[in-house]
Tab-separated table of C-alpha atoms in Angstrom:
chain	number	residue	atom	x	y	z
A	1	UNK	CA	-15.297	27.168	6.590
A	2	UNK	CA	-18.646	26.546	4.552
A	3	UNK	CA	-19.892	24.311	1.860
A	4	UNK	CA	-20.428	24.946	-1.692
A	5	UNK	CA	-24.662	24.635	-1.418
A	6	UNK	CA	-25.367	22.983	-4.058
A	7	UNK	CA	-22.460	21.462	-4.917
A	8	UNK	CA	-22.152	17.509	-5.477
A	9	UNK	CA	-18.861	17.168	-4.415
A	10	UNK	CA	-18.919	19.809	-1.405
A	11	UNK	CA	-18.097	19.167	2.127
A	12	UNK	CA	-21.240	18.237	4.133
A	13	UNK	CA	-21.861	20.529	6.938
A	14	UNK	CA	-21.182	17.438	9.413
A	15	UNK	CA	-17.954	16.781	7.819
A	16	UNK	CA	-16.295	20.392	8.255
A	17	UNK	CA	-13.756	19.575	10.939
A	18	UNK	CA	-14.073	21.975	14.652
A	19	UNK	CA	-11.231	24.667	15.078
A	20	UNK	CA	-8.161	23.233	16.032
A	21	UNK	CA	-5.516	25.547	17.731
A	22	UNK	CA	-1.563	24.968	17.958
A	23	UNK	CA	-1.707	23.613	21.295
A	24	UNK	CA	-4.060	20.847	20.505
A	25	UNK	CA	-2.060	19.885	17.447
A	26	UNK	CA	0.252	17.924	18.642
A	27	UNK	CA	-2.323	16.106	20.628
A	28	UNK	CA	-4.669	15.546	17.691
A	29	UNK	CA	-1.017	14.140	15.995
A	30	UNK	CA	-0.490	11.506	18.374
A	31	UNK	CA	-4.353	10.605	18.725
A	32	UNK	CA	-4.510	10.151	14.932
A	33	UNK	CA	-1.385	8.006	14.573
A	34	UNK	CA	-2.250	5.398	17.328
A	35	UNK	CA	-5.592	5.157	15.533
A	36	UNK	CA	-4.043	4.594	11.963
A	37	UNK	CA	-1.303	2.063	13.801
A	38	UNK	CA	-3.913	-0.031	15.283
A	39	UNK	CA	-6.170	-0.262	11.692
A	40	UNK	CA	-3.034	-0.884	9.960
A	41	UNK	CA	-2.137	-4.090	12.116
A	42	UNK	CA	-5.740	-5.514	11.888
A	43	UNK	CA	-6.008	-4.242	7.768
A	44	UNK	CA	-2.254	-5.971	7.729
A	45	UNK	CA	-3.711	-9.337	9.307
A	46	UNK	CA	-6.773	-9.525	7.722
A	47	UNK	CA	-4.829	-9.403	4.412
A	48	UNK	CA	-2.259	-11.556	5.336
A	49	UNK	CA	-4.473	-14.144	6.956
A	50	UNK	CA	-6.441	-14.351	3.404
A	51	UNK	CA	-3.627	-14.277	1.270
A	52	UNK	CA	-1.573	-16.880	2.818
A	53	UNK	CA	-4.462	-19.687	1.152
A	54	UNK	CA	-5.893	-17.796	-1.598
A	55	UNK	CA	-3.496	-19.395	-4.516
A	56	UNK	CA	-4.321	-23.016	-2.423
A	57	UNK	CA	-8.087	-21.794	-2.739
A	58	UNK	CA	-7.756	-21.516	-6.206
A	59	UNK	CA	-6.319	-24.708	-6.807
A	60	UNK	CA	-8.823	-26.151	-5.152
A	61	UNK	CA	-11.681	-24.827	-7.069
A	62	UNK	CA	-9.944	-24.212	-10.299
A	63	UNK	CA	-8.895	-27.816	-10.402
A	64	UNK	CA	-5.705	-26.845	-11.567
A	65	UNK	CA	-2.137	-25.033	-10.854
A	66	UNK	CA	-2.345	-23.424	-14.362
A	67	UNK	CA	-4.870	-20.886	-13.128
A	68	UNK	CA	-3.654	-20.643	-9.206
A	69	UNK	CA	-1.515	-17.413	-9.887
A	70	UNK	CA	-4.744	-15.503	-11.068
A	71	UNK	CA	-5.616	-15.314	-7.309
A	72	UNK	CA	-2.725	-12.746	-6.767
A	73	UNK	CA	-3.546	-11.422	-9.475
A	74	UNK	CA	-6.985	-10.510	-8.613
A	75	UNK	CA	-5.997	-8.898	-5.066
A	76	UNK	CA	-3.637	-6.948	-6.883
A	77	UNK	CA	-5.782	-5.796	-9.290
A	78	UNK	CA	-8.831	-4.732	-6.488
A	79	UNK	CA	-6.427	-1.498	-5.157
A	80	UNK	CA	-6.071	-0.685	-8.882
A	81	UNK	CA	-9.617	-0.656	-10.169
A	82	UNK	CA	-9.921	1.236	-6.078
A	83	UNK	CA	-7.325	3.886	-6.443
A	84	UNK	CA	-9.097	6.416	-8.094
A	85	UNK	CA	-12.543	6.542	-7.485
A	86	UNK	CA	-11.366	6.216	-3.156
A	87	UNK	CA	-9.273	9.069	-4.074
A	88	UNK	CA	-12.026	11.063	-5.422
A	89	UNK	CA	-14.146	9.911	-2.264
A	90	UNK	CA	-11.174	10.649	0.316
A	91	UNK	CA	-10.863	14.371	-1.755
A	92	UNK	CA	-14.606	15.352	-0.919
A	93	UNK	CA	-15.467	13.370	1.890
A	94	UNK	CA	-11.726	13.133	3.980
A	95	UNK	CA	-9.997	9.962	4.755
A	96	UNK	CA	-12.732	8.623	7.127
A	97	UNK	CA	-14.990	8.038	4.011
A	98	UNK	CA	-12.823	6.452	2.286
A	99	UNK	CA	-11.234	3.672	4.733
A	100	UNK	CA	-14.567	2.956	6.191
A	101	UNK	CA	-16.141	2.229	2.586
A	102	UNK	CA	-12.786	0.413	1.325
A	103	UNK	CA	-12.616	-1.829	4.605
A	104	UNK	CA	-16.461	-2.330	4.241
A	105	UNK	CA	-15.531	-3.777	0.109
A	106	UNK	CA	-12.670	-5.720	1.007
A	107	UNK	CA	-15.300	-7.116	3.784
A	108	UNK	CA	-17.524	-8.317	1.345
A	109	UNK	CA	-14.742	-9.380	-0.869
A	110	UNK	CA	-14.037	-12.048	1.541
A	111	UNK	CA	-17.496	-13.131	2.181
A	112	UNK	CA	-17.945	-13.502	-2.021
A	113	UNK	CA	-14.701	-15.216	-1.661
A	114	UNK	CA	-16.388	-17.606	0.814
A	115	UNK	CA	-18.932	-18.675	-1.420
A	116	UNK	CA	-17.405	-18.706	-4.623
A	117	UNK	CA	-15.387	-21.442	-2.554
A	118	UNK	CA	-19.053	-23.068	-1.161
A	119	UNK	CA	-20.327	-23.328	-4.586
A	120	UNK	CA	-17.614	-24.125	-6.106
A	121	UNK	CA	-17.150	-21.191	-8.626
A	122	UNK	CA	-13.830	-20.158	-10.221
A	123	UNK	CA	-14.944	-17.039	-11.902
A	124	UNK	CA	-17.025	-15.936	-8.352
A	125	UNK	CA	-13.881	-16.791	-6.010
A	126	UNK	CA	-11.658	-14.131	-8.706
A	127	UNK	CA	-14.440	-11.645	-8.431
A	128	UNK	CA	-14.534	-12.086	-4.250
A	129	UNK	CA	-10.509	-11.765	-4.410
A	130	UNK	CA	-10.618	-8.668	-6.624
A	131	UNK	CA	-13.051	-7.014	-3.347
A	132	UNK	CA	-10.667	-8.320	-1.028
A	133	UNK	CA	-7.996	-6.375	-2.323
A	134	UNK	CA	-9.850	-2.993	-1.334
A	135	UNK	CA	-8.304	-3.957	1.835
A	136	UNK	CA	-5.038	-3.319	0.943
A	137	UNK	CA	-6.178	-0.079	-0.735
A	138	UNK	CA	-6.930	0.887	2.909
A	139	UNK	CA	-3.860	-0.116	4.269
A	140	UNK	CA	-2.283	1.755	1.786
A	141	UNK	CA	-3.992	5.081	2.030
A	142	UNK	CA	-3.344	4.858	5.613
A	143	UNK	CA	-0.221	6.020	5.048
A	144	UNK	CA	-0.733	9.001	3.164
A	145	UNK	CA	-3.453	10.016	6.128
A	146	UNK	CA	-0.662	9.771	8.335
A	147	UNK	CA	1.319	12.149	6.657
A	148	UNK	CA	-2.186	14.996	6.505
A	149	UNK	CA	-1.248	16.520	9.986
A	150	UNK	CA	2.746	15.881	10.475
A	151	UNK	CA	4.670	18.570	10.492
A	152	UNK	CA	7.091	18.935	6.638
A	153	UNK	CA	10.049	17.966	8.724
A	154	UNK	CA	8.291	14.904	10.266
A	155	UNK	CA	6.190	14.013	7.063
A	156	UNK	CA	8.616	10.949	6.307
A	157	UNK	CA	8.740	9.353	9.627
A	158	UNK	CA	5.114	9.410	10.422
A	159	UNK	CA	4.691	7.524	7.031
A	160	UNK	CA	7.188	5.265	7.991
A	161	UNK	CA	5.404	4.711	11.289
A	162	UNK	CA	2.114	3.445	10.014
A	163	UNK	CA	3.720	1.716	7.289
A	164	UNK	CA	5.738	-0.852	9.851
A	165	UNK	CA	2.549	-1.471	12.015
A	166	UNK	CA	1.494	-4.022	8.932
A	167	UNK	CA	4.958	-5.813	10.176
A	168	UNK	CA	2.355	-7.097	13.187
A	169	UNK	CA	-0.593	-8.270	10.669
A	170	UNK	CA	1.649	-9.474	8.260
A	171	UNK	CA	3.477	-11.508	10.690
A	172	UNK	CA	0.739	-12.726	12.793
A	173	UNK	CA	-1.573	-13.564	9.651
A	174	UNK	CA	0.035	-16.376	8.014
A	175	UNK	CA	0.264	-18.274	11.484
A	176	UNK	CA	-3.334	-17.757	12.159
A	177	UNK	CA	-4.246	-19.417	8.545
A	178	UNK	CA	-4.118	-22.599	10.342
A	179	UNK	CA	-6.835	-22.023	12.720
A	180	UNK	CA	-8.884	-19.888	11.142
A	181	UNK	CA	-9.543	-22.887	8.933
A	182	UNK	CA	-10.305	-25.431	11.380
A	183	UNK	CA	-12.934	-22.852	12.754
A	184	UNK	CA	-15.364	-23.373	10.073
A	185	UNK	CA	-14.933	-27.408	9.919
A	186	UNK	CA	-18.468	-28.698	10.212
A	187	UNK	CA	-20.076	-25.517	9.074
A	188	UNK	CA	-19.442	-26.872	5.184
A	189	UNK	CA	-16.726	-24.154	3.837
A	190	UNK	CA	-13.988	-25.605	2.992
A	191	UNK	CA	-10.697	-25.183	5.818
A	192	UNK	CA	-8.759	-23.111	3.451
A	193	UNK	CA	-11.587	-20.303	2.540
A	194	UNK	CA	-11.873	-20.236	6.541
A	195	UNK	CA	-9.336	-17.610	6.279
A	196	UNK	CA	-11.206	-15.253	4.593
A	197	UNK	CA	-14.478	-15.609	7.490
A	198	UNK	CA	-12.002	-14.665	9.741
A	199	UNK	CA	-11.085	-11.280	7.023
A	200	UNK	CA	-13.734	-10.359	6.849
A	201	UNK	CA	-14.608	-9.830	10.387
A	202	UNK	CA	-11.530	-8.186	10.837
A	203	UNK	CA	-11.806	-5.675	7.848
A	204	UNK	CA	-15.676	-4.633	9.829
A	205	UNK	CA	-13.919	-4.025	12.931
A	206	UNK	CA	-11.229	-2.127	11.242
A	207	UNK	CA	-13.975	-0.189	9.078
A	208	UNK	CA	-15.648	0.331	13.030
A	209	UNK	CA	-12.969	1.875	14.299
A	210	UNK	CA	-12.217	4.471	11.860
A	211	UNK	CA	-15.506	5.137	11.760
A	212	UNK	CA	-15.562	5.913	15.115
A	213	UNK	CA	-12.275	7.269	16.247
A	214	UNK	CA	-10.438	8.964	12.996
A	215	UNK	CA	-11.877	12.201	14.211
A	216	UNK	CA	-11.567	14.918	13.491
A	217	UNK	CA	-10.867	13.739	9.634
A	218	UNK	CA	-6.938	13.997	9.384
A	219	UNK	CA	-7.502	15.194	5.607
A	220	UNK	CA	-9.961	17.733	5.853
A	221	UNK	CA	-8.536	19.269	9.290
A	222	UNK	CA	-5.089	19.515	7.240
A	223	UNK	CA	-6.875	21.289	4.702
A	224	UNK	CA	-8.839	24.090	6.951
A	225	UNK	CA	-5.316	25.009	8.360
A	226	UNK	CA	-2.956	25.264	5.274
A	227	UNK	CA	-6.442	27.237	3.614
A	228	UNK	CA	-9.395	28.151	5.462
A	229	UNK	CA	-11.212	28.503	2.005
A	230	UNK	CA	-10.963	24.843	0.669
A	231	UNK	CA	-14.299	23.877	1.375
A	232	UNK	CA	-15.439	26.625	-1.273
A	233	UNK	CA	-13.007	25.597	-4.091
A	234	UNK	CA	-13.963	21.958	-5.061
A	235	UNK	CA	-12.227	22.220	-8.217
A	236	UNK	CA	-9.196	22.102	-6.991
A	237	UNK	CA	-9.305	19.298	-5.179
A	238	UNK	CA	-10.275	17.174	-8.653
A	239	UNK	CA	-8.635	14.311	-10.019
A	240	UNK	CA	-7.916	16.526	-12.953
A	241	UNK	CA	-6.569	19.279	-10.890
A	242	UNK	CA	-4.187	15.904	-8.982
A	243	UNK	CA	-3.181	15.711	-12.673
A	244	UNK	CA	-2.317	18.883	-13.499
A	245	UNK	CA	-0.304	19.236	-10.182
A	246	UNK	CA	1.541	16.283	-11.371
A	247	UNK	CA	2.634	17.415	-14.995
A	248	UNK	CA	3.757	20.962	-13.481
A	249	UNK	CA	5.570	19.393	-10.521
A	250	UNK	CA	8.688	17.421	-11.713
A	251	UNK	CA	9.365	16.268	-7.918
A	252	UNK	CA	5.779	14.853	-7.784
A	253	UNK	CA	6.593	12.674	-11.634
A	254	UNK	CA	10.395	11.322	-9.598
A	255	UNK	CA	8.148	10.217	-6.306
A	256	UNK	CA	5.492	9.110	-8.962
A	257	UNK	CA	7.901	6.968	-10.880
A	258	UNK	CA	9.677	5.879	-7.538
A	259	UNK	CA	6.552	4.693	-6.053
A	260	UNK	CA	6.104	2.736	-9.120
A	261	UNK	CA	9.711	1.528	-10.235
A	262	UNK	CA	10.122	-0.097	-6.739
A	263	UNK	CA	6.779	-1.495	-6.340
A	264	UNK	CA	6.807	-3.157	-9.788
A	265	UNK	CA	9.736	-4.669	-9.040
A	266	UNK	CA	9.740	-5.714	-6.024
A	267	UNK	CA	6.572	-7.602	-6.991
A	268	UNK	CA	7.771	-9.472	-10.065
A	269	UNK	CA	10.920	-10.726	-8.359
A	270	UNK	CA	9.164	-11.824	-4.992
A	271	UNK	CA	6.279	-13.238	-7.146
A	272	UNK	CA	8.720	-16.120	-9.006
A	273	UNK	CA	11.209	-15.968	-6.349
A	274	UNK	CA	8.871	-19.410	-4.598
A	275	UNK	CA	8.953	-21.177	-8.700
A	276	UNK	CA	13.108	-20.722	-8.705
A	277	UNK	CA	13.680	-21.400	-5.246
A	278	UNK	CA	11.292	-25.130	-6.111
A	279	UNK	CA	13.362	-25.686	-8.661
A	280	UNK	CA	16.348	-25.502	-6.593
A	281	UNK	CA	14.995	-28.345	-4.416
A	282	UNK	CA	13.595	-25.474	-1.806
A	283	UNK	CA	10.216	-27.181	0.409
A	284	UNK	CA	7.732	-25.179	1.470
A	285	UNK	CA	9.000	-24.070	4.812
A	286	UNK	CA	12.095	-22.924	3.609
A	287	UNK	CA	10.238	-20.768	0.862
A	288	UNK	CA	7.913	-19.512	3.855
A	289	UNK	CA	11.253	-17.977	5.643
A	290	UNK	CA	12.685	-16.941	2.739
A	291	UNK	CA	9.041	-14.834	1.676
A	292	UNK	CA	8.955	-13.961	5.680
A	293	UNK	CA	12.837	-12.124	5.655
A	294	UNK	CA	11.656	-10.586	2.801
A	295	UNK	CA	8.398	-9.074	4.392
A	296	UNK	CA	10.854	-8.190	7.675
A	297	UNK	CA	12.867	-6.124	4.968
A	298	UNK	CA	9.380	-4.681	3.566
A	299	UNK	CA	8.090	-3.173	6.805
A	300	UNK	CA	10.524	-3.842	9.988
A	301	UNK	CA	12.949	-0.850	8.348
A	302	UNK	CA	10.180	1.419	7.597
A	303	UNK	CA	11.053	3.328	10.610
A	304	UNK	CA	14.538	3.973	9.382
A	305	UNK	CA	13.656	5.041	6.093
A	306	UNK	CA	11.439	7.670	7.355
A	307	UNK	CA	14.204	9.103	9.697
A	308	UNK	CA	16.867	9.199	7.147
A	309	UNK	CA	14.297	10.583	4.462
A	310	UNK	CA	13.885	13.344	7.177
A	311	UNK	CA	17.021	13.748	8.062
A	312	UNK	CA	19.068	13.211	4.969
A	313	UNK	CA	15.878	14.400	2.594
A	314	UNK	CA	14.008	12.409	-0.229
A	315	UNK	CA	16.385	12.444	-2.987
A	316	UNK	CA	19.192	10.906	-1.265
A	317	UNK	CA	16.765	7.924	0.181
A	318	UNK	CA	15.223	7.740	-3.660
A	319	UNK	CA	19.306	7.057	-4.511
A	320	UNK	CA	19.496	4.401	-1.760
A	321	UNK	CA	16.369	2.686	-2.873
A	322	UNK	CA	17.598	2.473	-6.803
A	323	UNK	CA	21.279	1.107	-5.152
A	324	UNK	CA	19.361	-1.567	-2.795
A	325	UNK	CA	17.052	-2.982	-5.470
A	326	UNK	CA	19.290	-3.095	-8.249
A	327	UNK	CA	21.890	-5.215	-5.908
A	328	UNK	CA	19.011	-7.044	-4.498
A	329	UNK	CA	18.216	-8.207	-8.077
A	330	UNK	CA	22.056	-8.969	-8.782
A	331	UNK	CA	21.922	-11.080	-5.299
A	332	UNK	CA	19.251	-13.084	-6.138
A	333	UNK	CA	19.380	-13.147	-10.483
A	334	UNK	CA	23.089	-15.335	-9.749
A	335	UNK	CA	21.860	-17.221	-6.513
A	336	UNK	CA	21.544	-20.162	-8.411
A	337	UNK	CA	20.944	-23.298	-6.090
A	338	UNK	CA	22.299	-21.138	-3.122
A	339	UNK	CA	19.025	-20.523	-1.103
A	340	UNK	CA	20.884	-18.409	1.627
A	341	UNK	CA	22.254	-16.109	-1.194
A	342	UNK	CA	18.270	-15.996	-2.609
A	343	UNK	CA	17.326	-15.008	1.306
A	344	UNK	CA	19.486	-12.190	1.239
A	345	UNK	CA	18.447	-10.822	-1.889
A	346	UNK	CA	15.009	-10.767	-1.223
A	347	UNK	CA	15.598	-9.645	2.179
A	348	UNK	CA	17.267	-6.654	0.705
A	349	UNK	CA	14.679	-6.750	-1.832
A	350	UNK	CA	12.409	-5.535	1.056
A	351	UNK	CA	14.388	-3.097	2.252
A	352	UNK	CA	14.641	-1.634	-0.884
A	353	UNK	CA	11.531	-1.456	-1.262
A	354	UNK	CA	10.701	0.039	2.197
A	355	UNK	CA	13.321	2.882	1.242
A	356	UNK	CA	11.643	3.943	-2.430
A	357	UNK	CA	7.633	3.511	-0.768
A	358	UNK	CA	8.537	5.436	1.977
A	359	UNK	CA	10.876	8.472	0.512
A	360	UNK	CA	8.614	8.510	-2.879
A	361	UNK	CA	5.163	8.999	-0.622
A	362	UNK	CA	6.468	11.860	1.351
A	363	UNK	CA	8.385	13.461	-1.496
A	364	UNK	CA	4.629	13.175	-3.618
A	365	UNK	CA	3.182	14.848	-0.263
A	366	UNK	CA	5.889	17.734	0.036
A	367	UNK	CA	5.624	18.265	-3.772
A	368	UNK	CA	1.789	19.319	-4.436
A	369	UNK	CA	-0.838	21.741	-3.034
A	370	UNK	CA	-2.996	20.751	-0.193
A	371	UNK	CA	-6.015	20.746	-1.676
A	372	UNK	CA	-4.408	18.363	-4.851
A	373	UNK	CA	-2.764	15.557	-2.294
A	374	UNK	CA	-5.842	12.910	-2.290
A	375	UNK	CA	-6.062	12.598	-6.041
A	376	UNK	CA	-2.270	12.537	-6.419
A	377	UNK	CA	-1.678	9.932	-3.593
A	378	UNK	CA	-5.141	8.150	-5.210
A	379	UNK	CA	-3.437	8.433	-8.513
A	380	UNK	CA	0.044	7.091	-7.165
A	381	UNK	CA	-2.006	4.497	-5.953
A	382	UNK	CA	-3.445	3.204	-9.123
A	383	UNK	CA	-0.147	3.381	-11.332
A	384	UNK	CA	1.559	1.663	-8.630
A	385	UNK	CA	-0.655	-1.428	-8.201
A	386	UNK	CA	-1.635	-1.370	-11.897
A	387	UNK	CA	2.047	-1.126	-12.922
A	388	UNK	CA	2.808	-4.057	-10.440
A	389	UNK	CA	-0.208	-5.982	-11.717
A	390	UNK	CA	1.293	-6.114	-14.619
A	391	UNK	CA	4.862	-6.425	-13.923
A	392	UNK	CA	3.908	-9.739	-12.235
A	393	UNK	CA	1.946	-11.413	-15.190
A	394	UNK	CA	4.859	-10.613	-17.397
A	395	UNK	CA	7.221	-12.118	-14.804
A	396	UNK	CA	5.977	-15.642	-14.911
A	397	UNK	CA	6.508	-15.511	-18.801
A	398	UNK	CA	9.703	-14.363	-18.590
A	399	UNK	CA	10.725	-16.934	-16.144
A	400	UNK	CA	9.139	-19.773	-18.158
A	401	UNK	CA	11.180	-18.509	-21.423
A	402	UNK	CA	14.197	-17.388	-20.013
A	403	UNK	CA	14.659	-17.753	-16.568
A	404	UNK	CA	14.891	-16.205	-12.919
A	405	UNK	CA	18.130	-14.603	-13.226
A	406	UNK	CA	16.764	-12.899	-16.564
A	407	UNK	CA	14.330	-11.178	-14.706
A	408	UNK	CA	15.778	-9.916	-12.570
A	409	UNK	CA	17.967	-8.175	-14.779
A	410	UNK	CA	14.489	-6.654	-16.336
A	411	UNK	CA	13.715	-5.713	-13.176
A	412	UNK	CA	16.757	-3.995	-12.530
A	413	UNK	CA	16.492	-2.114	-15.705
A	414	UNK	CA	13.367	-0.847	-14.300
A	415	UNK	CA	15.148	1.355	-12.025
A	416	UNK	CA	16.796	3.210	-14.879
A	417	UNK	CA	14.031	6.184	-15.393
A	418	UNK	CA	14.176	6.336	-11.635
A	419	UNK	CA	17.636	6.855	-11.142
A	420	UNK	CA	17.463	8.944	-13.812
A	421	UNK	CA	15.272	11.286	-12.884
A	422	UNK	CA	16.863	11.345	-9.096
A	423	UNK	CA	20.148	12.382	-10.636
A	424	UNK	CA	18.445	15.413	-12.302
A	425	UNK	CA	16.328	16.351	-9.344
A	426	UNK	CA	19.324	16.380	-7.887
A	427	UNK	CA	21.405	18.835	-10.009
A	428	UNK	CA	18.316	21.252	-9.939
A	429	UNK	CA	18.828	21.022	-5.969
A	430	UNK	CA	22.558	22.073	-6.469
């Protein structure tokens, strides 16, 4: 396989991946995945450990609760403004390119974090958190480079795999925020940007080791064995050719909107789920288990949703997700005062949520060329974390107007265009 010479967007000569035969597939498989498992549990803690302060952080700089919530806000919105142009990058250059560069941004996120904090600057500590979401954007590709080598049949599960090792970070960061803070006493950052020194190490070492081991590039490896000629057809491999694979692929527009629906809502009812749960008389430990079951439900499943998704296929998962979020939702929207019957609606929340990520990202894999996947996992990407971003600025209105049970009704009706469009993928199946 050659480059286009010339070209500004053709492979580099270094970048064109060695021969690989059938025998050292599965191999290169199992190589690959303990490599993307062991980034995805340091990407998962450095994000964790940073985002268990950040609204505190803004308090304490802000001067005020009003304007705490923008700090989720921001880390949301960093893998949305990412999305595309890292799935332009990871379409040229392979997946390599694009973790090391969006570990090395959310790096430097948390370092601008650090002294937006030092200074004392608001509008600096937003732009720092908006770079230390690129993190997640890693985390989050790392799943769809997972899914570059594994055999159709296997697609779901390896997804799944990658997807639980953030269980470990996620877990492990919160607990860590603690320390992390007392680390930097006497060095004159405050304890609770402490986390985010301790981030940003973490995001280098995880931009280190792809660097170093994700090779041969999943991505481009993938794409010299499904067609030989890829390297010579840049075109196809455009954001507007992602595009156009969506709009003639109604399989790719159901894992699109699935991706999407479930995100979105997960995210506005977990977002207000700590406001209701305070105005129940809830403290913050008993939030802090609550949010944990819920992030047990996110990730400690994914395993099982990738083996059903295999085994059962995408559609029928896609119908279990739309059935576990919509009674999640109903759980928690009449909890009322009843923080056990609030636990087990977010905890289902999570699974829910587990069972739509998982089925929608292989189903968007299975359902569009080779040389199309980066842009239309980049583009999946950006709806899904712009869609979200939004989803949780309107939920704090709609909790301050109307309520928590109210939106989760909203968010329920979410769901519909999913379920709808499950139901006719379905008959077309029959």
């Amino acid at each position: 396989m050659t480059s286009t010479s010339g070209a500004p967007d053709a492979i580099l000569p270094d970048e064109i991946p060695p021969p690989v035969s059938d025998a050292e597939l599965p191999t290169l498989r199992r190589r690959i995945q303990g490599v993307l498992i062991a980034t995805q549990i340091l990407g998962g803690l450095g994000i964790a450990i940073g985002v268990a302060l950040a609204a505190v952080l803004a308090k304490d700089v802000s001067g005020t609760e009003a304007l705490s919530g923008l700090a989720s806000t921001a880390t949301v919105a960093g893998p949305a403004l990412l999305a595309m142009p890292l799935a332009s990058l990871m379409a040229t250059r392979g997946r390599r390119a694009g973790l090391v560069l969006a570990y090395l941004l959310g790096a430097l996120g948390a370092v601008v974090v650090v002294v937006g904090a030092v200074v004392d600057s608001f509008p600096l500590l937003l732009v720092g958190l908006v770079g230390f979401g690129a993190g997640s954007s890693a985390n989050l590709a790392a799943r769809f480079a997972a899914a570059d080598l594994a055999e159709p049949d296997h697609r779901a599960r390896a997804i799944s795999t990658v997807v639980w090792a953030t269980t470990i970070g996620a877990v492990l960061g919160p607990n860590i925020a603690a320390p992390a803070g007392k680390s930097v006493s006497g060095l004159g950052i405050p304890a609770t940007a402490g986390p985010f020194v301790w981030a940003a190490g973490v995001f280098v070492v995880s931009a280190v080791v792809v660097a170093l081991l994700l090779r041969p590039d999943p991505l481009l490896t993938a794409r010299a064995l499904t067609d030989p000629g890829a390297g010579e057809k840049p075109e196809s491999r455009s954001l507007r050719a992602g595009m156009r694979a969506v709009r003639e692929s109604s399989q790719a527009q159901l894992a699109l909107v699935t991706v999407a629906a479930s995100h979105t809502a997960m995210v506005s009812i977990m977002s207000m789920t700590p406001v209701a749960l305070s105005h129940h008389g809830a403290g913050i430990q008993l939030i802090g288990l609550v949010i944990s079951g819920h992030i047990a439900g996110m990730y400690a499943f994914s395993p099982v949703m990738g083996w059903l998704s295999d085994r059962l296929g995408r559609l029928s998962v896609i119908g279990l997700a739309v059935g576990l979020l919509a009674v999640a939702a109903l759980i928690a929207g009449t909890a009322g005062a009843s923080h056990t019957q609030t636990a087990v609606g977010l905890f289902v929340l999570g699974l829910g949520w587990s069972a739509g990520l998982v089925s929608g990202s292989a189903l968007l894999t299975d359902s569009v060329p080779q040389a199309a996947r980066a842009a239309v996992q980049g583009l999946s990407d950006f709806v899904m974390n712009t869609a979200a971003g939004l989803g949780g600025l309107a939920a704090g209105l709609i909790v301050s107007q109307a309520g928590y049970g109210p939106l989760n009704a909203i968010a329920a009706c979410l769901l519909l265009p999913m379920a709808a469009l499950a139901v006719r993928g379905a008959l077309r199946k029959a």
